[in-house]
Short mmCIF file of C-alpha atoms and ligand atoms in Angstrom, two decimals:
data_model
loop_
_atom_site.label_atom_id
_atom_site.label_comp_id
_atom_site.label_asym_id
_atom_site.label_seq_id
_atom_site.Cartn_x
_atom_site.Cartn_y
_atom_site.Cartn_z
CA MET A 1 103.53 139.69 94.63
CA ILE A 2 100.59 138.11 96.47
CA SER A 3 98.44 135.06 95.83
CA VAL A 4 94.87 135.14 94.56
CA SER A 5 93.51 133.94 97.90
CA GLU A 6 95.35 136.77 99.67
CA ALA A 7 93.96 139.24 97.13
CA LEU A 8 90.46 138.05 98.00
CA SER A 9 90.95 138.92 101.67
CA GLU A 10 89.84 142.18 103.28
CA LYS A 11 93.26 143.64 103.87
CA TYR A 12 94.21 144.44 100.26
CA VAL A 13 91.06 146.34 99.24
CA GLY A 14 92.10 149.76 97.85
CA LYS A 15 95.75 148.71 97.54
CA ASN A 16 97.89 148.25 94.46
CA VAL A 17 98.91 144.59 94.12
CA THR A 18 100.64 142.32 91.62
CA LEU A 19 99.42 138.80 90.80
CA ARG A 20 100.83 136.03 88.62
CA GLY A 21 99.13 133.03 87.11
CA TRP A 22 97.16 131.69 84.17
CA VAL A 23 94.16 132.95 82.23
CA TYR A 24 91.12 131.01 83.37
CA ARG A 25 88.63 132.95 81.20
CA ALA A 26 88.90 136.07 79.06
CA ARG A 27 86.37 138.19 77.20
CA SER A 28 86.04 141.79 76.15
CA VAL A 29 82.94 143.93 76.16
CA GLY A 30 83.28 147.24 74.28
CA LYS A 31 86.19 149.12 75.75
CA LYS A 32 86.63 146.76 78.72
CA ALA A 33 88.67 143.58 78.84
CA PHE A 34 87.74 141.03 81.54
CA VAL A 35 90.26 138.44 82.59
CA VAL A 36 89.78 135.76 85.23
CA LEU A 37 93.18 134.85 86.63
CA ARG A 38 93.91 131.47 88.20
CA ASP A 39 96.74 130.50 90.51
CA SER A 40 97.17 127.55 92.87
CA SER A 41 95.02 129.27 95.49
CA GLY A 42 91.93 130.26 93.47
CA ILE A 43 90.51 132.61 90.82
CA ILE A 44 89.94 136.36 90.71
CA GLN A 45 88.47 138.71 88.11
CA ALA A 46 90.48 141.58 86.64
CA VAL A 47 89.25 144.34 84.39
CA GLY A 48 91.34 146.41 81.99
CA GLU A 49 90.60 149.64 80.12
CA GLU A 50 92.45 152.64 78.82
CA PRO A 51 94.02 154.84 79.99
CA ALA A 52 94.96 152.80 83.11
CA LEU A 53 96.34 150.27 80.61
CA SER A 54 98.35 151.58 77.68
CA ALA A 55 96.82 151.14 74.21
CA ASP A 56 99.20 148.21 73.56
CA GLU A 57 98.41 146.53 76.87
CA PHE A 58 94.69 146.93 76.29
CA LYS A 59 95.01 145.29 72.89
CA ILE A 60 96.76 142.31 74.48
CA ALA A 61 94.28 142.16 77.38
CA SER A 62 91.31 142.03 75.01
CA SER A 63 92.71 139.11 73.03
CA LEU A 64 94.06 136.87 75.82
CA THR A 65 93.59 133.12 75.46
CA VAL A 66 92.84 130.45 78.05
CA GLU A 67 95.86 129.19 80.06
CA SER A 68 98.23 131.90 78.80
CA SER A 69 100.59 132.85 81.63
CA ILE A 70 100.47 136.47 82.76
CA GLU A 71 101.42 138.96 85.45
CA ILE A 72 99.02 141.78 86.28
CA SER A 73 99.08 144.75 88.63
CA GLY A 74 96.28 147.02 89.73
CA ILE A 75 94.04 148.34 92.48
CA LEU A 76 91.77 145.87 94.29
CA LYS A 77 88.13 146.93 94.49
CA GLU A 78 85.07 145.38 96.07
CA ASP A 79 82.61 144.18 93.46
CA LYS A 80 79.60 142.12 94.47
CA ARG A 81 79.17 140.73 90.92
CA ALA A 82 82.69 139.30 90.65
CA PRO A 83 83.66 135.80 91.89
CA GLY A 84 84.97 136.25 95.44
CA GLU A 85 83.45 139.77 95.42
CA ARG A 86 86.76 141.40 94.47
CA GLU A 87 87.98 142.80 91.19
CA LEU A 88 91.42 143.99 90.19
CA VAL A 89 91.44 147.17 88.11
CA MET A 90 94.54 146.62 86.01
CA ASN A 91 97.22 149.22 85.47
CA SER A 92 99.82 146.89 83.98
CA LEU A 93 99.91 143.58 82.15
CA LYS A 94 102.76 141.32 81.15
CA VAL A 95 102.42 138.09 79.15
CA TYR A 96 104.90 135.24 79.67
CA CYS A 97 103.40 132.78 77.18
CA ARG A 98 100.45 133.34 74.90
CA ASN A 99 98.72 130.13 73.83
CA ASP A 100 96.93 129.06 70.77
CA ASN A 101 93.86 126.96 71.49
CA PHE A 102 94.21 125.14 74.82
CA PRO A 103 93.13 121.58 73.96
CA VAL A 104 91.32 120.71 77.18
CA THR A 105 87.58 120.65 77.43
CA LYS A 106 85.68 118.60 79.95
CA ASP A 107 83.11 117.09 77.61
CA LYS A 108 85.53 115.00 75.54
CA GLY A 109 85.30 111.78 77.58
CA GLU A 110 87.45 109.81 80.01
CA GLU A 111 90.11 108.46 77.63
CA PHE A 112 90.73 111.89 76.12
CA LEU A 113 91.12 113.43 79.56
CA LEU A 114 93.59 110.66 80.44
CA ASP A 115 95.59 111.31 77.25
CA ILE A 116 95.93 114.96 78.20
CA ARG A 117 96.29 114.38 81.96
CA HIS A 118 99.49 116.46 81.91
CA LEU A 119 97.26 119.46 81.07
CA TRP A 120 94.09 118.33 82.87
CA VAL A 121 95.97 118.46 86.20
CA ARG A 122 95.54 122.26 85.94
CA SER A 123 91.74 122.11 85.90
CA ARG A 124 90.05 123.43 89.00
CA GLU A 125 88.53 119.96 89.60
CA PHE A 126 91.85 118.17 89.45
CA THR A 127 93.55 120.86 91.50
CA SER A 128 90.97 120.14 94.19
CA VAL A 129 91.65 116.39 94.00
CA LEU A 130 95.38 117.09 94.37
CA LYS A 131 94.69 119.24 97.44
CA ILE A 132 92.51 116.57 99.06
CA ARG A 133 95.19 113.99 98.24
CA ASN A 134 97.80 116.20 99.86
CA THR A 135 95.77 116.37 103.09
CA VAL A 136 95.28 112.60 103.10
CA PHE A 137 99.02 111.90 102.72
CA LYS A 138 100.02 114.57 105.25
CA SER A 139 97.49 113.53 107.87
CA PHE A 140 98.45 109.87 107.54
CA ASN A 141 102.04 110.85 108.37
CA ASP A 142 101.01 113.26 111.12
CA TYR A 143 98.74 110.71 112.79
CA PHE A 144 101.42 108.06 113.06
CA TYR A 145 104.13 110.50 114.19
CA SER A 146 101.74 111.74 116.89
CA GLN A 147 101.39 108.14 118.14
CA GLY A 148 105.14 107.56 118.43
CA TYR A 149 105.64 105.59 115.21
CA TYR A 150 108.83 105.77 113.14
CA GLN A 151 108.77 106.16 109.37
CA VAL A 152 110.91 103.58 107.56
CA GLN A 153 111.70 102.69 103.93
CA ALA A 154 111.78 99.31 102.22
CA PRO A 155 113.25 98.27 98.84
CA MET A 156 111.10 98.36 95.71
CA MET A 157 113.10 95.61 93.95
CA VAL A 158 112.67 92.36 95.85
CA SER A 159 112.98 88.62 95.44
CA THR A 160 109.98 87.56 97.54
CA ALA A 161 106.25 87.72 96.88
CA THR A 162 103.84 88.78 99.62
CA GLU A 163 100.53 88.49 97.78
CA GLY A 164 101.08 85.53 95.47
CA GLY A 165 102.69 85.16 92.06
CA SER A 166 99.87 86.10 89.72
CA THR A 167 100.27 89.85 90.10
CA LEU A 168 104.09 90.00 90.17
CA PHE A 169 105.98 92.31 87.84
CA LYS A 170 109.31 90.76 86.88
CA VAL A 171 112.16 93.01 85.83
CA PRO A 172 115.61 92.11 84.50
CA PHE A 173 118.37 92.56 87.04
CA PHE A 174 121.96 92.00 85.87
CA GLY A 175 121.26 88.68 84.23
CA GLN A 176 118.76 87.64 86.89
CA GLU A 177 115.18 88.58 87.57
CA VAL A 178 113.67 90.49 90.47
CA ASN A 179 110.11 91.46 91.35
CA LEU A 180 108.71 94.90 91.89
CA THR A 181 107.40 94.95 95.44
CA GLN A 182 103.72 94.18 96.09
CA SER A 183 103.94 95.40 99.67
CA SER A 184 106.58 96.58 102.13
CA GLN A 185 105.06 94.50 104.92
CA PHE A 186 107.80 91.90 105.40
CA TYR A 187 110.46 94.60 105.66
CA LEU A 188 108.32 96.56 108.12
CA GLU A 189 108.06 93.37 110.17
CA THR A 190 111.86 93.22 110.41
CA MET A 191 111.99 96.75 111.77
CA ILE A 192 109.51 96.33 114.64
CA PHE A 193 112.32 94.46 116.39
CA SER A 194 114.25 97.71 116.59
CA LEU A 195 111.53 100.38 116.56
CA GLU A 196 108.34 98.51 117.66
CA LYS A 197 105.96 100.87 115.83
CA VAL A 198 106.73 101.62 112.19
CA PHE A 199 104.99 102.92 109.06
CA THR A 200 105.85 103.69 105.47
CA ILE A 201 104.31 105.29 102.40
CA ALA A 202 105.64 103.79 99.18
CA PRO A 203 104.47 102.55 95.80
CA SER A 204 103.38 98.94 95.45
CA PHE A 205 103.22 97.23 92.08
CA ARG A 206 100.66 94.67 91.01
CA ALA A 207 100.13 93.31 87.52
CA GLU A 208 96.34 93.65 87.75
CA LYS A 209 94.70 92.64 84.52
CA SER A 210 91.19 93.59 85.55
CA ARG A 211 89.96 97.08 84.96
CA THR A 212 87.86 97.98 88.00
CA TRP A 213 87.25 101.28 89.75
CA ARG A 214 89.84 100.30 92.34
CA HIS A 215 92.88 98.71 90.67
CA LEU A 216 96.05 100.42 89.50
CA THR A 217 99.22 98.58 88.54
CA GLU A 218 101.27 101.06 90.58
CA TYR A 219 99.60 102.48 93.67
CA TRP A 220 100.55 104.32 96.85
CA HIS A 221 100.57 101.96 99.76
CA ALA A 222 100.55 103.18 103.35
CA GLU A 223 101.53 100.41 105.69
CA GLY A 224 101.99 100.05 109.43
CA GLU A 225 103.35 97.28 111.62
CA VAL A 226 103.23 97.16 115.42
CA ALA A 227 104.95 94.96 118.00
CA TRP A 228 102.70 93.32 120.61
CA TYR A 229 99.45 94.34 118.88
CA GLY A 230 96.60 91.90 118.29
CA ASN A 231 94.02 92.15 115.51
CA GLU A 232 91.58 94.17 117.64
CA ASP A 233 94.34 96.63 118.74
CA MET A 234 95.18 97.19 115.09
CA MET A 235 91.57 97.85 114.14
CA LYS A 236 91.24 100.40 116.96
CA GLU A 237 94.35 102.20 115.74
CA GLU A 238 93.00 102.27 112.17
CA GLU A 239 89.70 103.72 113.41
CA LYS A 240 91.55 106.58 115.12
CA MET A 241 93.69 107.12 112.02
CA MET A 242 90.62 107.27 109.77
CA ASP A 243 88.87 109.68 112.16
CA TYR A 244 91.91 111.93 112.03
CA ILE A 245 92.36 111.85 108.24
CA ILE A 246 88.67 112.57 107.59
CA SER A 247 88.58 115.37 110.16
CA GLU A 248 91.65 116.99 108.58
CA VAL A 249 90.09 116.82 105.11
CA LEU A 250 86.91 118.38 106.51
CA LYS A 251 89.02 121.09 108.14
CA HIS A 252 91.13 122.02 105.09
CA ASN A 253 89.25 120.93 101.97
CA VAL A 254 85.53 121.75 102.21
CA GLU A 255 85.69 123.93 99.09
CA ASP A 256 87.59 121.21 97.23
CA LEU A 257 85.09 118.55 98.27
CA GLU A 258 82.25 120.75 97.05
CA ARG A 259 84.00 121.37 93.74
CA VAL A 260 84.29 117.64 93.03
CA GLY A 261 80.66 117.09 94.08
CA ARG A 262 81.18 115.19 97.36
CA ASP A 263 78.22 114.96 99.74
CA ILE A 264 79.93 116.47 102.76
CA ASN A 265 77.24 115.57 105.27
CA LYS A 266 77.76 111.90 104.53
CA LEU A 267 81.48 112.27 105.11
CA LYS A 268 80.86 114.01 108.43
CA ASN A 269 79.08 110.88 109.68
CA MET A 270 81.98 108.52 109.02
CA ASN A 271 83.37 108.62 112.53
CA SER A 272 84.32 105.55 114.58
CA PRO A 273 83.51 103.08 115.99
CA PHE A 274 83.07 101.25 112.70
CA LEU A 275 80.98 98.10 112.44
CA ARG A 276 82.70 94.73 112.78
CA ILE A 277 81.05 91.93 110.82
CA PRO A 278 82.47 88.41 110.38
CA TYR A 279 83.01 87.19 106.82
CA ARG A 280 80.37 84.47 107.35
CA ARG A 281 77.72 87.12 108.05
CA ILE A 282 78.85 89.26 105.09
CA ILE A 283 78.15 86.29 102.81
CA GLU A 284 74.62 86.09 104.27
CA ILE A 285 74.09 89.83 103.85
CA GLY A 286 75.23 89.56 100.23
CA ASN A 287 72.74 86.76 99.60
CA GLU A 288 69.93 88.70 101.30
CA LEU A 289 70.72 91.45 98.77
CA GLY A 290 70.31 89.07 95.86
CA LEU A 291 73.94 88.01 95.25
CA LYS A 292 74.76 84.33 94.81
CA LEU A 293 77.58 83.85 97.31
CA GLU A 294 78.93 80.82 99.09
CA TYR A 295 81.17 80.52 102.11
CA GLY A 296 84.77 80.50 100.86
CA MET A 297 84.22 82.82 97.88
CA ASP A 298 86.45 85.85 97.50
CA LEU A 299 84.56 89.13 97.22
CA GLY A 300 85.50 91.37 94.32
CA ALA A 301 84.74 94.99 93.50
CA ASP A 302 81.22 94.19 92.21
CA GLU A 303 80.09 92.14 95.22
CA GLU A 304 81.54 94.69 97.63
CA ARG A 305 79.75 97.46 95.75
CA THR A 306 76.36 95.81 96.30
CA ILE A 307 77.08 95.04 99.94
CA THR A 308 78.63 98.37 100.98
CA ASN A 309 75.92 100.40 99.25
CA HIS A 310 73.91 99.42 102.32
CA PHE A 311 76.37 100.84 104.83
CA ASP A 312 76.77 104.49 105.79
CA LYS A 313 79.97 103.94 107.76
CA PRO A 314 83.11 101.92 107.08
CA VAL A 315 82.86 98.25 108.11
CA PHE A 316 85.54 95.84 109.31
CA VAL A 317 85.07 92.39 107.88
CA THR A 318 86.76 89.83 110.16
CA ASP A 319 87.28 86.06 110.50
CA PHE A 320 88.06 85.24 106.86
CA PRO A 321 88.58 81.57 105.98
CA VAL A 322 92.26 80.55 105.85
CA SER A 323 92.13 79.82 102.11
CA LEU A 324 91.18 83.40 101.20
CA LYS A 325 94.14 85.16 102.81
CA SER A 326 97.90 85.17 102.22
CA PHE A 327 100.06 82.65 104.04
CA TYR A 328 101.33 85.02 106.76
CA HIS A 329 97.93 85.60 108.44
CA ARG A 330 97.65 84.04 111.90
CA PRO A 331 95.00 81.35 112.32
CA ASP A 332 92.56 82.02 115.17
CA PRO A 333 93.63 79.64 118.00
CA ASP A 334 89.94 79.12 118.91
CA HIS A 335 88.74 78.65 115.31
CA PRO A 336 91.74 77.52 113.25
CA GLU A 337 89.70 77.45 110.02
CA THR A 338 89.69 81.27 110.08
CA VAL A 339 92.46 83.87 110.40
CA LEU A 340 92.77 86.85 112.77
CA CYS A 341 92.50 89.55 110.18
CA HIS A 342 90.33 92.35 108.87
CA ASP A 343 89.46 94.17 105.69
CA LEU A 344 88.10 97.68 106.09
CA LEU A 345 85.37 98.32 103.55
CA ALA A 346 84.41 101.88 102.73
CA PRO A 347 80.64 102.42 102.50
CA GLU A 348 78.61 103.93 99.63
CA GLY A 349 79.57 101.13 97.26
CA TYR A 350 83.34 101.61 97.47
CA GLY A 351 84.57 98.51 99.32
CA GLU A 352 88.04 97.47 100.46
CA ILE A 353 90.50 100.19 101.39
CA ILE A 354 92.53 98.39 104.09
CA GLY A 355 93.70 94.84 104.60
CA GLY A 356 95.32 93.94 107.90
CA GLY A 357 95.61 91.59 110.82
CA GLU A 358 97.80 89.52 113.09
CA ARG A 359 100.87 87.87 111.60
CA ILE A 360 101.95 84.31 112.35
CA TRP A 361 104.76 84.54 114.86
CA GLU A 362 105.36 80.88 115.75
CA LEU A 363 108.14 79.35 113.59
CA ASP A 364 106.60 75.90 113.16
CA VAL A 365 103.19 77.34 112.18
CA LEU A 366 104.78 79.63 109.58
CA LYS A 367 106.86 76.78 108.11
CA GLN A 368 103.75 74.63 107.82
CA LYS A 369 101.85 77.46 106.13
CA LEU A 370 104.61 77.98 103.55
CA LYS A 371 104.42 74.27 102.80
CA ASP A 372 100.60 74.34 102.51
CA PHE A 373 100.82 77.27 100.10
CA GLY A 374 103.58 75.60 98.06
CA MET A 375 106.10 78.34 98.74
CA PRO A 376 109.87 77.71 98.90
CA GLU A 377 111.30 78.13 102.42
CA ASP A 378 114.67 79.23 101.04
CA ASP A 379 113.29 82.44 99.56
CA TYR A 380 111.82 83.37 102.93
CA TYR A 381 114.83 82.49 105.09
CA TRP A 382 115.05 86.02 106.46
CA TYR A 383 111.31 86.21 107.14
CA LEU A 384 111.59 82.89 109.02
CA ASP A 385 114.57 84.22 111.01
CA LEU A 386 112.24 86.81 112.57
CA ARG A 387 110.37 83.85 114.10
CA LYS A 388 113.61 82.30 115.39
CA TYR A 389 115.11 85.24 117.23
CA GLY A 390 112.98 87.00 119.82
CA SER A 391 109.72 86.44 117.99
CA ILE A 392 106.69 88.33 119.31
CA PRO A 393 102.99 88.71 118.55
CA HIS A 394 102.41 91.57 116.14
CA SER A 395 99.93 93.02 113.69
CA GLY A 396 99.90 95.36 110.75
CA PHE A 397 97.86 96.79 107.91
CA GLY A 398 98.08 98.05 104.35
CA LEU A 399 95.98 100.98 103.18
CA GLY A 400 95.56 101.96 99.54
CA LEU A 401 95.92 105.74 99.66
CA ASP A 402 94.58 106.20 96.13
CA ARG A 403 91.49 104.19 97.06
CA LEU A 404 91.08 106.25 100.21
CA VAL A 405 91.27 109.51 98.21
CA THR A 406 88.76 108.11 95.69
CA TRP A 407 86.26 107.37 98.43
CA ILE A 408 86.82 110.52 100.51
CA ALA A 409 86.46 112.72 97.42
CA GLY A 410 83.53 110.61 96.15
CA LEU A 411 85.21 110.01 92.76
CA LYS A 412 83.95 107.51 90.21
CA THR A 413 87.24 105.72 89.67
CA ILE A 414 90.70 105.43 91.22
CA ARG A 415 92.11 106.78 87.94
CA ASP A 416 90.79 110.19 88.94
CA SER A 417 92.54 110.15 92.33
CA ILE A 418 96.16 110.07 91.09
CA PRO A 419 97.78 112.44 88.59
CA PHE A 420 99.30 109.76 86.37
CA PRO A 421 97.47 106.45 86.73
CA ARG A 422 99.19 103.28 85.57
CA THR A 423 96.84 100.56 84.39
CA ILE A 424 97.08 97.58 82.05
CA ARG A 425 96.38 99.92 79.14
CA ARG A 426 98.09 103.13 80.16
CA THR A 427 101.69 104.17 80.71
CA LYS A 428 101.37 107.66 79.17
CA PRO A 429 101.63 110.53 79.90
P1 LIG B 501 91.75 93.58 95.98
O1 LIG B 501 91.04 92.36 96.48
O2 LIG B 501 90.85 94.75 95.79
O3 LIG B 501 92.61 93.31 94.79
P2 LIG B 501 93.82 93.03 97.86
O4 LIG B 501 93.09 92.16 98.82
O5 LIG B 501 94.64 92.41 96.81
O6 LIG B 501 92.75 94.03 97.14
P3 LIG B 501 95.78 93.82 99.81
O7 LIG B 501 96.76 92.84 99.27
O8 LIG B 501 95.13 93.53 101.10
O9 LIG B 501 94.66 94.08 98.67
O10 LIG B 501 96.46 95.28 99.83
C1 LIG B 501 96.23 96.21 100.85
C2 LIG B 501 95.50 97.44 100.31
O11 LIG B 501 96.17 97.98 99.19
C3 LIG B 501 94.09 97.16 99.82
O12 LIG B 501 93.17 97.17 100.87
C4 LIG B 501 93.87 98.29 98.86
O13 LIG B 501 93.46 99.48 99.53
C5 LIG B 501 95.25 98.54 98.28
N1 LIG B 501 95.37 97.90 96.97
C6 LIG B 501 95.60 96.60 96.70
N2 LIG B 501 95.73 96.38 95.38
C7 LIG B 501 95.58 97.60 94.79
C8 LIG B 501 95.61 98.05 93.44
N3 LIG B 501 95.84 97.20 92.44
N4 LIG B 501 95.43 99.37 93.18
C9 LIG B 501 95.20 100.23 94.20
N5 LIG B 501 95.16 99.86 95.49
C10 LIG B 501 95.35 98.58 95.79
MG1 LIG B 502 94.47 92.40 94.79
#
């Protein structure tokens, strides 16, 4: 048994091989049956005729249906007209499952394709998205391991909020209530005191009511936290991480990127250093582009789309006003009305993919901030303890992996970057 991609290589020409997979296309012309076989590695054409196939096998071969599962054997020949320039001349055929009509066709619209996502994941397009996604997840891990980070895990059921109450999911918990985590950040912060450099990949849950290209209610959150790092150190690390992830995708997934219609030359230009633009200037740029923005306004998906359409590389937005960011961000000692933080905006209209920055590490400042934000100290006793015992400057970031995949693959919406998207209107399949 070999894979389709192996069968397409030089070394099997003239040999008898066996392949397994699914019928991608089938048709018969006179006394010849043509079958295109698909497996996880690609597609290959096979041809069947008597007497190499028995009369029974030929009958089956000439009436195969799309996505039936089969096993075929035969001699591999070169054939310039076939996809991949190879053709298998069948001498045996076995059917595992013969389908009636496979219900998936591309032209039935987004909602239909979401309803049948459990079948659409087999399409060549979605297979390519899954492969790009695999490279993104793997290279994120590999990058941080190569830099001496430790991977850690945090709980998903928590009693604190990191990003404010409006997007919390509450779940019953033995007569009490807990929240589904919005971020693993606070737990990562605890672990820098033992490991100094830590990262995690885990789901985060946010009850997002808006339906934008970039919001899921359950998404994959890659987070890092580093002892002794300032905001600028963190941004430099993120630049190197992004360079690595993009270079790995370009190394392993060119065919996949082409299949989903990504402009690869644009992606090749996304290397660091990225621009750094203060929030104040971003507001001006937005207004120069015709938006009606004022200092202190939060930028949403639409505003960021207009602004980042004018960038051909990712951009760090820095120096946000205190009121726009969560309570844990460290005020800039030289300009206390702003915080030492950054959002990384992807270009080409995509917008925010990372939020990060320096965390408050002085106990009295953090206590004051909790008060200003109307948050109960008791709930955060353990987070405050980190500022009592051996507190240190530190920084971290959170990256939305689904958003990153959406941008890297050039997809229209985040719902096409994840096999089973969860949104306000969808919990099936
Ligand atoms: P937004 O303003 O777009 O809602 P955010 O500022 O709430 O994003 P953060 O709290 O900074 O986001 O979260 C860190 C990262 O997690 C974001 O940069 C983004 O990539 C990702 N992220 C946040 N919310 C979602 C979501 N609902 N679905 C998918 N990814 C998300
Ligand atoms: Mg949000």
